[in-house]
Short mmCIF file of N, CA and C in Angstrom, two decimals:
data_model
loop_
_atom_site.label_atom_id
_atom_site.label_comp_id
_atom_site.label_asym_id
_atom_site.label_seq_id
_atom_site.Cartn_x
_atom_site.Cartn_y
_atom_site.Cartn_z
N MET A 1 117.12 104.64 86.44
CA MET A 1 117.47 104.27 85.08
C MET A 1 116.28 103.60 84.42
N SER A 2 115.90 104.10 83.28
CA SER A 2 114.73 103.59 82.57
C SER A 2 115.12 102.40 81.69
N LEU A 3 114.27 101.38 81.71
CA LEU A 3 114.50 100.21 80.87
C LEU A 3 113.92 100.39 79.47
N THR A 4 113.10 101.44 79.29
CA THR A 4 112.50 101.70 77.99
C THR A 4 113.28 102.79 77.28
N THR A 5 113.69 102.50 76.06
CA THR A 5 114.48 103.44 75.28
C THR A 5 113.60 104.06 74.20
N ASP A 6 114.10 105.13 73.59
CA ASP A 6 113.36 105.77 72.50
C ASP A 6 113.19 104.81 71.33
N GLU A 7 114.20 103.97 71.09
CA GLU A 7 114.13 102.98 70.01
C GLU A 7 113.00 101.98 70.28
N LEU A 8 112.88 101.54 71.51
CA LEU A 8 111.83 100.61 71.90
C LEU A 8 110.46 101.26 71.79
N LYS A 9 110.36 102.52 72.23
CA LYS A 9 109.10 103.24 72.16
C LYS A 9 108.63 103.44 70.71
N ALA A 10 109.58 103.55 69.78
CA ALA A 10 109.22 103.73 68.38
C ALA A 10 108.49 102.51 67.83
N LYS A 11 108.73 101.34 68.39
CA LYS A 11 108.10 100.10 67.93
C LYS A 11 106.80 99.80 68.69
N ALA A 12 106.48 100.62 69.69
CA ALA A 12 105.41 100.29 70.64
C ALA A 12 104.18 101.17 70.47
N GLU A 13 103.09 100.68 71.06
CA GLU A 13 101.91 101.50 71.28
C GLU A 13 102.12 102.09 72.67
N VAL A 14 102.16 103.41 72.77
CA VAL A 14 102.46 104.08 74.03
C VAL A 14 101.26 104.95 74.42
N TYR A 15 100.89 104.89 75.68
CA TYR A 15 99.78 105.68 76.20
C TYR A 15 100.27 106.49 77.39
N TYR A 16 99.67 107.67 77.57
CA TYR A 16 100.06 108.56 78.67
C TYR A 16 98.82 108.95 79.47
N GLY A 17 98.99 109.02 80.77
CA GLY A 17 97.90 109.44 81.64
C GLY A 17 97.35 108.29 82.45
N ASP A 18 96.94 108.60 83.67
CA ASP A 18 96.51 107.58 84.64
C ASP A 18 95.32 106.76 84.14
N GLU A 19 94.29 107.42 83.67
CA GLU A 19 93.06 106.71 83.31
C GLU A 19 93.29 105.73 82.15
N ILE A 20 93.89 106.18 81.08
CA ILE A 20 94.10 105.31 79.92
C ILE A 20 95.09 104.20 80.24
N CYS A 21 96.10 104.49 81.05
CA CYS A 21 97.08 103.46 81.43
C CYS A 21 96.45 102.39 82.32
N HIS A 22 95.53 102.79 83.20
CA HIS A 22 94.81 101.79 84.01
C HIS A 22 93.95 100.89 83.11
N LEU A 23 93.31 101.48 82.12
CA LEU A 23 92.51 100.68 81.18
C LEU A 23 93.40 99.70 80.41
N CYS A 24 94.57 100.19 79.98
CA CYS A 24 95.51 99.32 79.27
C CYS A 24 95.99 98.17 80.17
N THR A 25 96.26 98.48 81.43
CA THR A 25 96.71 97.46 82.38
C THR A 25 95.64 96.40 82.57
N GLN A 26 94.39 96.83 82.72
CA GLN A 26 93.28 95.89 82.90
C GLN A 26 93.08 95.04 81.64
N LEU A 27 93.21 95.67 80.47
CA LEU A 27 93.08 94.92 79.21
C LEU A 27 94.20 93.89 79.08
N LEU A 28 95.41 94.28 79.43
CA LEU A 28 96.55 93.37 79.37
C LEU A 28 96.32 92.15 80.27
N LEU A 29 95.91 92.40 81.52
CA LEU A 29 95.67 91.30 82.46
C LEU A 29 94.54 90.40 81.97
N ARG A 30 93.48 91.01 81.43
CA ARG A 30 92.35 90.23 80.91
C ARG A 30 92.78 89.34 79.75
N GLU A 31 93.53 89.92 78.81
CA GLU A 31 93.98 89.15 77.64
C GLU A 31 94.95 88.05 78.02
N ALA A 32 95.75 88.28 79.06
CA ALA A 32 96.70 87.27 79.52
C ALA A 32 96.01 86.20 80.36
N GLY A 33 94.77 86.49 80.79
CA GLY A 33 94.05 85.53 81.62
C GLY A 33 94.48 85.59 83.08
N LEU A 34 95.11 86.69 83.47
CA LEU A 34 95.59 86.86 84.85
C LEU A 34 94.58 87.68 85.66
N PRO A 35 94.58 87.54 86.98
CA PRO A 35 93.63 88.26 87.83
C PRO A 35 93.75 89.78 87.68
N ASN A 36 92.61 90.47 87.72
CA ASN A 36 92.59 91.91 87.47
C ASN A 36 93.18 92.75 88.60
N GLY A 37 93.41 92.20 89.76
CA GLY A 37 93.98 92.95 90.88
C GLY A 37 95.46 92.70 91.09
N LEU A 38 96.09 92.08 90.12
CA LEU A 38 97.50 91.70 90.23
C LEU A 38 98.44 92.91 90.25
N LEU A 39 98.04 93.98 89.58
CA LEU A 39 98.88 95.18 89.50
C LEU A 39 98.14 96.38 90.07
N PRO A 40 98.11 96.53 91.39
CA PRO A 40 97.39 97.65 92.01
C PRO A 40 98.22 98.93 92.00
N LEU A 41 98.39 99.50 90.82
CA LEU A 41 99.27 100.65 90.64
C LEU A 41 98.50 101.96 90.80
N LYS A 42 99.21 103.04 91.11
CA LYS A 42 98.60 104.35 91.32
C LYS A 42 99.35 105.40 90.53
N ASP A 43 98.64 106.41 90.08
CA ASP A 43 99.23 107.55 89.38
C ASP A 43 100.13 107.11 88.23
N LEU A 44 99.57 106.29 87.34
CA LEU A 44 100.33 105.86 86.17
C LEU A 44 100.56 107.05 85.24
N ILE A 45 101.76 107.15 84.72
CA ILE A 45 102.07 108.26 83.82
C ILE A 45 102.32 107.79 82.39
N GLU A 46 102.70 106.51 82.24
CA GLU A 46 102.99 106.00 80.90
C GLU A 46 102.90 104.49 80.89
N CYS A 47 102.42 103.95 79.79
CA CYS A 47 102.46 102.50 79.59
C CYS A 47 102.68 102.24 78.11
N GLY A 48 103.26 101.11 77.82
CA GLY A 48 103.52 100.77 76.43
C GLY A 48 103.56 99.28 76.22
N TYR A 49 103.35 98.90 74.96
CA TYR A 49 103.32 97.50 74.60
C TYR A 49 103.91 97.32 73.20
N VAL A 50 104.89 96.42 73.08
CA VAL A 50 105.49 96.09 71.79
C VAL A 50 104.88 94.76 71.36
N GLN A 51 103.96 94.79 70.42
CA GLN A 51 103.23 93.59 70.03
C GLN A 51 104.16 92.52 69.46
N GLU A 52 105.18 92.92 68.76
CA GLU A 52 106.13 91.99 68.13
C GLU A 52 106.80 91.05 69.13
N THR A 53 107.15 91.59 70.32
CA THR A 53 107.88 90.79 71.30
C THR A 53 107.07 90.48 72.56
N GLY A 54 105.99 91.23 72.79
CA GLY A 54 105.21 91.06 74.01
C GLY A 54 105.74 91.89 75.16
N PHE A 55 106.76 92.72 74.90
CA PHE A 55 107.33 93.56 75.96
C PHE A 55 106.33 94.63 76.38
N VAL A 56 106.15 94.77 77.68
CA VAL A 56 105.22 95.76 78.23
C VAL A 56 105.91 96.53 79.34
N TRP A 57 105.58 97.82 79.48
CA TRP A 57 106.09 98.59 80.60
C TRP A 57 104.99 99.49 81.14
N LEU A 58 105.11 99.74 82.42
CA LEU A 58 104.19 100.61 83.15
C LEU A 58 105.03 101.53 84.01
N LYS A 59 104.80 102.85 83.93
CA LYS A 59 105.53 103.81 84.76
C LYS A 59 104.52 104.53 85.64
N GLN A 60 104.86 104.61 86.92
CA GLN A 60 104.03 105.35 87.87
C GLN A 60 104.87 106.40 88.55
N SER A 61 104.22 107.42 89.10
CA SER A 61 104.96 108.54 89.67
C SER A 61 105.74 108.17 90.93
N ASN A 62 105.22 107.23 91.74
CA ASN A 62 105.91 106.81 92.95
C ASN A 62 105.80 105.30 93.12
N ARG A 63 106.70 104.75 93.91
CA ARG A 63 106.63 103.33 94.26
C ARG A 63 105.37 103.09 95.09
N VAL A 64 104.75 101.93 94.89
CA VAL A 64 103.55 101.57 95.63
C VAL A 64 103.81 100.28 96.40
N ASP A 65 103.58 100.33 97.72
CA ASP A 65 103.64 99.13 98.55
C ASP A 65 102.20 98.72 98.81
N HIS A 66 101.86 97.48 98.48
CA HIS A 66 100.49 97.00 98.59
C HIS A 66 100.44 95.72 99.42
N ILE A 67 99.48 95.64 100.33
CA ILE A 67 99.29 94.43 101.12
C ILE A 67 98.10 93.67 100.54
N PHE A 68 98.32 92.44 100.15
CA PHE A 68 97.24 91.54 99.76
C PHE A 68 96.74 90.91 101.05
N HIS A 69 95.70 91.50 101.62
CA HIS A 69 95.23 91.14 102.96
C HIS A 69 94.86 89.67 103.09
N SER A 70 94.22 89.10 102.06
CA SER A 70 93.80 87.70 102.18
C SER A 70 94.99 86.75 102.24
N LEU A 71 96.15 87.22 101.79
CA LEU A 71 97.37 86.39 101.81
C LEU A 71 98.34 86.83 102.91
N GLY A 72 98.14 88.04 103.42
CA GLY A 72 99.09 88.58 104.39
C GLY A 72 100.44 88.86 103.75
N ARG A 73 100.45 89.26 102.48
CA ARG A 73 101.69 89.48 101.74
C ARG A 73 101.85 90.95 101.38
N LEU A 74 103.07 91.44 101.58
CA LEU A 74 103.42 92.80 101.20
C LEU A 74 104.20 92.73 99.89
N VAL A 75 103.75 93.52 98.91
CA VAL A 75 104.40 93.55 97.60
C VAL A 75 104.72 95.00 97.26
N SER A 76 105.91 95.24 96.73
CA SER A 76 106.34 96.57 96.35
C SER A 76 106.41 96.66 94.82
N TYR A 77 105.77 97.69 94.29
CA TYR A 77 105.76 97.94 92.85
C TYR A 77 106.57 99.21 92.61
N GLY A 78 107.69 99.09 91.90
CA GLY A 78 108.58 100.22 91.64
C GLY A 78 107.97 101.24 90.71
N THR A 79 108.71 102.30 90.43
CA THR A 79 108.20 103.34 89.55
C THR A 79 108.13 102.88 88.10
N GLU A 80 108.91 101.86 87.72
CA GLU A 80 108.84 101.30 86.38
C GLU A 80 108.78 99.78 86.49
N ILE A 81 107.76 99.21 85.89
CA ILE A 81 107.56 97.77 85.88
C ILE A 81 107.60 97.32 84.43
N THR A 82 108.41 96.31 84.16
CA THR A 82 108.52 95.80 82.80
C THR A 82 108.41 94.28 82.81
N GLY A 83 108.14 93.72 81.65
CA GLY A 83 108.08 92.28 81.50
C GLY A 83 107.61 91.91 80.10
N TYR A 84 107.53 90.62 79.86
CA TYR A 84 107.05 90.10 78.58
C TYR A 84 105.75 89.36 78.84
N ALA A 85 104.66 89.86 78.28
CA ALA A 85 103.34 89.29 78.51
C ALA A 85 103.04 88.22 77.47
N GLU A 86 102.51 87.11 77.96
CA GLU A 86 102.08 86.00 77.12
C GLU A 86 100.77 85.49 77.68
N LYS A 87 100.14 84.61 76.97
CA LYS A 87 98.92 83.98 77.49
C LYS A 87 99.29 83.22 78.75
N GLY A 88 98.65 83.58 79.85
CA GLY A 88 98.84 82.86 81.10
C GLY A 88 100.03 83.24 81.93
N ARG A 89 100.84 84.21 81.49
CA ARG A 89 102.00 84.58 82.31
C ARG A 89 102.64 85.89 81.87
N ILE A 90 103.41 86.45 82.80
CA ILE A 90 104.30 87.57 82.51
C ILE A 90 105.67 87.12 82.98
N ARG A 91 106.64 87.12 82.07
CA ARG A 91 107.97 86.62 82.39
C ARG A 91 109.00 87.75 82.32
N LYS A 92 110.17 87.49 82.86
CA LYS A 92 111.26 88.47 82.91
C LYS A 92 110.78 89.79 83.53
N VAL A 93 110.05 89.67 84.61
CA VAL A 93 109.49 90.84 85.29
C VAL A 93 110.61 91.62 86.00
N LYS A 94 110.54 92.91 85.91
CA LYS A 94 111.44 93.82 86.64
C LYS A 94 110.55 94.86 87.32
N GLY A 95 110.89 95.20 88.56
CA GLY A 95 110.19 96.27 89.26
C GLY A 95 109.17 95.82 90.28
N ILE A 96 109.03 94.50 90.50
CA ILE A 96 108.12 94.00 91.52
C ILE A 96 108.92 93.18 92.52
N LYS A 97 108.72 93.47 93.81
CA LYS A 97 109.41 92.74 94.88
C LYS A 97 108.39 92.32 95.92
N THR A 98 108.65 91.19 96.56
CA THR A 98 107.79 90.73 97.64
C THR A 98 108.62 90.54 98.90
N ARG A 99 107.97 90.70 100.01
CA ARG A 99 108.67 90.58 101.29
C ARG A 99 108.67 89.12 101.74
N GLU A 100 109.85 88.54 101.92
CA GLU A 100 110.04 87.18 102.42
C GLU A 100 110.89 87.27 103.67
N LEU A 101 110.30 86.97 104.79
CA LEU A 101 110.96 87.11 106.09
C LEU A 101 111.45 88.54 106.24
N MET A 102 112.74 88.76 106.22
CA MET A 102 113.29 90.11 106.41
C MET A 102 113.87 90.69 105.13
N LEU A 103 113.67 90.02 104.00
CA LEU A 103 114.28 90.44 102.74
C LEU A 103 113.23 90.80 101.70
N TRP A 104 113.59 91.72 100.81
CA TRP A 104 112.78 92.01 99.63
C TRP A 104 113.33 91.14 98.50
N VAL A 105 112.47 90.31 97.93
CA VAL A 105 112.87 89.38 96.88
C VAL A 105 112.23 89.80 95.56
N PRO A 106 113.04 90.02 94.51
CA PRO A 106 112.48 90.39 93.21
C PRO A 106 111.66 89.24 92.60
N VAL A 107 110.50 89.59 92.05
CA VAL A 107 109.66 88.61 91.35
C VAL A 107 110.10 88.58 89.90
N GLU A 108 110.35 87.38 89.38
CA GLU A 108 110.83 87.23 88.01
C GLU A 108 109.73 86.79 87.05
N GLU A 109 108.79 85.99 87.54
CA GLU A 109 107.73 85.48 86.67
C GLU A 109 106.44 85.31 87.47
N ILE A 110 105.33 85.64 86.82
CA ILE A 110 104.00 85.44 87.38
C ILE A 110 103.23 84.65 86.35
N ALA A 111 102.73 83.47 86.74
CA ALA A 111 102.06 82.60 85.77
C ALA A 111 100.92 81.84 86.41
N LEU A 112 99.97 81.49 85.57
CA LEU A 112 98.91 80.60 86.02
C LEU A 112 99.47 79.19 86.10
N ASP A 113 98.99 78.42 87.05
CA ASP A 113 99.40 77.03 87.19
C ASP A 113 99.07 76.28 85.90
N ASP A 114 99.86 75.26 85.57
CA ASP A 114 99.64 74.48 84.35
C ASP A 114 98.26 73.82 84.32
N ASP A 115 97.70 73.55 85.49
CA ASP A 115 96.37 72.95 85.57
C ASP A 115 95.37 74.08 85.85
N PRO A 116 94.66 74.56 84.81
CA PRO A 116 93.75 75.69 85.01
C PRO A 116 92.62 75.41 85.99
N ALA A 117 92.32 74.16 86.23
CA ALA A 117 91.24 73.81 87.14
C ALA A 117 91.58 74.16 88.59
N THR A 118 92.87 74.27 88.92
CA THR A 118 93.26 74.56 90.30
C THR A 118 93.08 76.03 90.65
N GLY A 119 93.11 76.92 89.66
CA GLY A 119 92.97 78.34 89.92
C GLY A 119 94.11 78.90 90.75
N LYS A 120 95.33 78.44 90.49
CA LYS A 120 96.51 78.87 91.26
C LYS A 120 97.38 79.80 90.42
N LEU A 121 98.01 80.73 91.12
CA LEU A 121 98.95 81.64 90.51
C LEU A 121 100.32 81.34 91.09
N VAL A 122 101.32 81.17 90.24
CA VAL A 122 102.66 80.82 90.67
C VAL A 122 103.57 82.03 90.46
N CYS A 123 104.25 82.43 91.53
CA CYS A 123 105.19 83.55 91.48
C CYS A 123 106.59 83.00 91.71
N LYS A 124 107.49 83.29 90.78
CA LYS A 124 108.86 82.80 90.88
C LYS A 124 109.80 83.98 91.04
N SER A 125 110.86 83.77 91.83
CA SER A 125 111.85 84.83 92.04
C SER A 125 113.19 84.41 91.45
N ILE A 126 114.04 85.39 91.30
CA ILE A 126 115.39 85.15 90.80
C ILE A 126 116.16 84.27 91.78
N ALA A 127 115.83 84.39 93.07
CA ALA A 127 116.54 83.65 94.11
C ALA A 127 116.13 82.18 94.17
N GLY A 128 115.24 81.76 93.27
CA GLY A 128 114.81 80.36 93.25
C GLY A 128 113.62 80.07 94.14
N ILE A 129 113.06 81.10 94.75
CA ILE A 129 111.88 80.91 95.59
C ILE A 129 110.64 80.90 94.71
N THR A 130 109.81 79.88 94.88
CA THR A 130 108.56 79.79 94.15
C THR A 130 107.42 79.68 95.15
N LYS A 131 106.42 80.54 94.99
CA LYS A 131 105.25 80.53 95.86
C LYS A 131 104.01 80.38 95.00
N THR A 132 103.06 79.60 95.51
CA THR A 132 101.79 79.40 94.81
C THR A 132 100.67 79.96 95.68
N PHE A 133 99.78 80.72 95.02
CA PHE A 133 98.68 81.37 95.72
C PHE A 133 97.38 81.12 94.95
N PRO A 134 96.24 81.19 95.62
CA PRO A 134 94.98 81.12 94.90
C PRO A 134 94.83 82.38 94.03
N ALA A 135 94.53 82.20 92.76
CA ALA A 135 94.39 83.34 91.85
C ALA A 135 93.28 84.27 92.32
N SER A 136 92.29 83.73 93.00
CA SER A 136 91.16 84.54 93.49
C SER A 136 91.61 85.60 94.48
N ALA A 137 92.74 85.40 95.15
CA ALA A 137 93.24 86.39 96.11
C ALA A 137 93.67 87.68 95.42
N PHE A 138 93.89 87.64 94.12
CA PHE A 138 94.32 88.81 93.35
C PHE A 138 93.19 89.38 92.49
N HIS A 139 91.98 88.87 92.69
CA HIS A 139 90.84 89.31 91.89
C HIS A 139 90.07 90.40 92.61
N ILE A 140 89.68 91.44 91.87
CA ILE A 140 88.87 92.52 92.40
C ILE A 140 87.57 92.53 91.60
N PRO A 141 86.41 92.52 92.28
CA PRO A 141 85.14 92.58 91.53
C PRO A 141 85.11 93.85 90.67
N GLU A 142 84.74 93.68 89.40
CA GLU A 142 84.71 94.82 88.49
C GLU A 142 83.51 95.70 88.77
N LYS A 143 83.69 96.98 88.54
CA LYS A 143 82.61 97.94 88.73
C LYS A 143 81.61 97.78 87.60
N GLU A 144 80.49 98.48 87.71
CA GLU A 144 79.45 98.36 86.70
C GLU A 144 79.92 98.81 85.33
N ASN A 145 80.81 99.80 85.30
CA ASN A 145 81.34 100.21 84.00
C ASN A 145 82.41 99.21 83.60
N ASN A 146 82.00 98.21 82.90
CA ASN A 146 82.83 97.06 82.54
C ASN A 146 84.12 97.48 81.84
N VAL A 147 85.21 96.86 82.21
CA VAL A 147 86.52 97.16 81.62
C VAL A 147 86.48 96.95 80.11
N LYS A 148 85.81 95.90 79.67
CA LYS A 148 85.74 95.61 78.23
C LYS A 148 85.12 96.78 77.48
N ALA A 149 84.04 97.33 78.01
CA ALA A 149 83.37 98.45 77.36
C ALA A 149 84.27 99.67 77.33
N ASN A 150 84.97 99.94 78.44
CA ASN A 150 85.85 101.09 78.50
C ASN A 150 87.07 100.94 77.60
N CYS A 151 87.48 99.72 77.34
CA CYS A 151 88.67 99.48 76.52
C CYS A 151 88.34 99.34 75.04
N ALA A 152 87.09 99.52 74.68
CA ALA A 152 86.69 99.34 73.28
C ALA A 152 87.46 100.27 72.35
N ALA A 153 87.82 101.46 72.83
CA ALA A 153 88.54 102.41 71.99
C ALA A 153 90.01 102.04 71.82
N LEU A 154 90.53 101.19 72.69
CA LEU A 154 91.93 100.78 72.61
C LEU A 154 92.09 99.64 71.62
N LYS A 155 93.26 99.54 71.06
CA LYS A 155 93.57 98.39 70.21
C LYS A 155 93.62 97.15 71.07
N PRO A 156 93.08 96.03 70.59
CA PRO A 156 93.18 94.82 71.40
C PRO A 156 94.64 94.38 71.54
N VAL A 157 94.95 93.85 72.68
CA VAL A 157 96.29 93.35 72.95
C VAL A 157 96.37 91.95 72.36
N VAL A 158 97.35 91.71 71.55
CA VAL A 158 97.53 90.38 70.99
C VAL A 158 98.77 89.79 71.64
N LEU A 159 98.55 88.84 72.51
CA LEU A 159 99.66 88.24 73.24
C LEU A 159 100.17 87.02 72.51
N MET A 160 101.46 86.79 72.65
CA MET A 160 102.07 85.62 72.05
C MET A 160 101.59 84.38 72.79
N GLU A 161 101.37 83.32 72.06
CA GLU A 161 100.94 82.06 72.68
C GLU A 161 102.07 81.51 73.53
N ARG A 162 101.70 80.88 74.59
CA ARG A 162 102.65 80.23 75.49
C ARG A 162 103.26 79.03 74.76
N ALA A 163 104.56 78.95 74.79
CA ALA A 163 105.23 77.83 74.12
C ALA A 163 104.85 76.51 74.79
N PRO A 164 104.53 75.48 74.00
CA PRO A 164 104.20 74.19 74.62
C PRO A 164 105.42 73.60 75.32
N ARG A 165 105.17 72.91 76.39
CA ARG A 165 106.27 72.28 77.13
C ARG A 165 106.61 70.95 76.48
N VAL A 166 107.88 70.71 76.36
CA VAL A 166 108.34 69.46 75.77
C VAL A 166 108.72 68.51 76.92
N VAL A 167 108.13 67.36 76.91
CA VAL A 167 108.42 66.37 77.94
C VAL A 167 109.26 65.28 77.30
N LYS A 168 110.45 65.04 77.86
CA LYS A 168 111.33 64.02 77.31
C LYS A 168 111.01 62.69 77.98
N ASN A 169 110.84 61.67 77.17
CA ASN A 169 110.65 60.31 77.69
C ASN A 169 112.00 59.66 77.88
N SER A 170 112.21 59.09 79.05
CA SER A 170 113.50 58.45 79.29
C SER A 170 113.41 56.96 79.11
#
């Protein structure tokens, strides 16, 4: 069952094909300030972005199971991945699961730690499990053909600003 409808696609910038979708994915991660190796997807067939809401989707031909060797973590990326991209995070994520003990746990949010100096990435699940990892574990050195140069033909991604946190004084 697809989470993207024709009505949603009418409001979005939609791209087709592996190469352009990989460029869009890299541009999205760069603009969000997230590590470039966070979404190691293969054979992308479609991607889209609704600038008004920040909704993004990525469709690939098959599910991809990826091991982040430096963390010893297995992550499964479904055929359709959706979420809302903002500066420093992707929230309401669907289509990404991580292996915890003997269970596959859906990832609901991926965000940079509130203290940017720590360089930590926080992954939250629907089940209430929160894991923190070094953001560098998800970084891949870029090739000589810089992503920025390759993405010059694409429209820049304009992400919604992260809402400030309100701290109540008691």
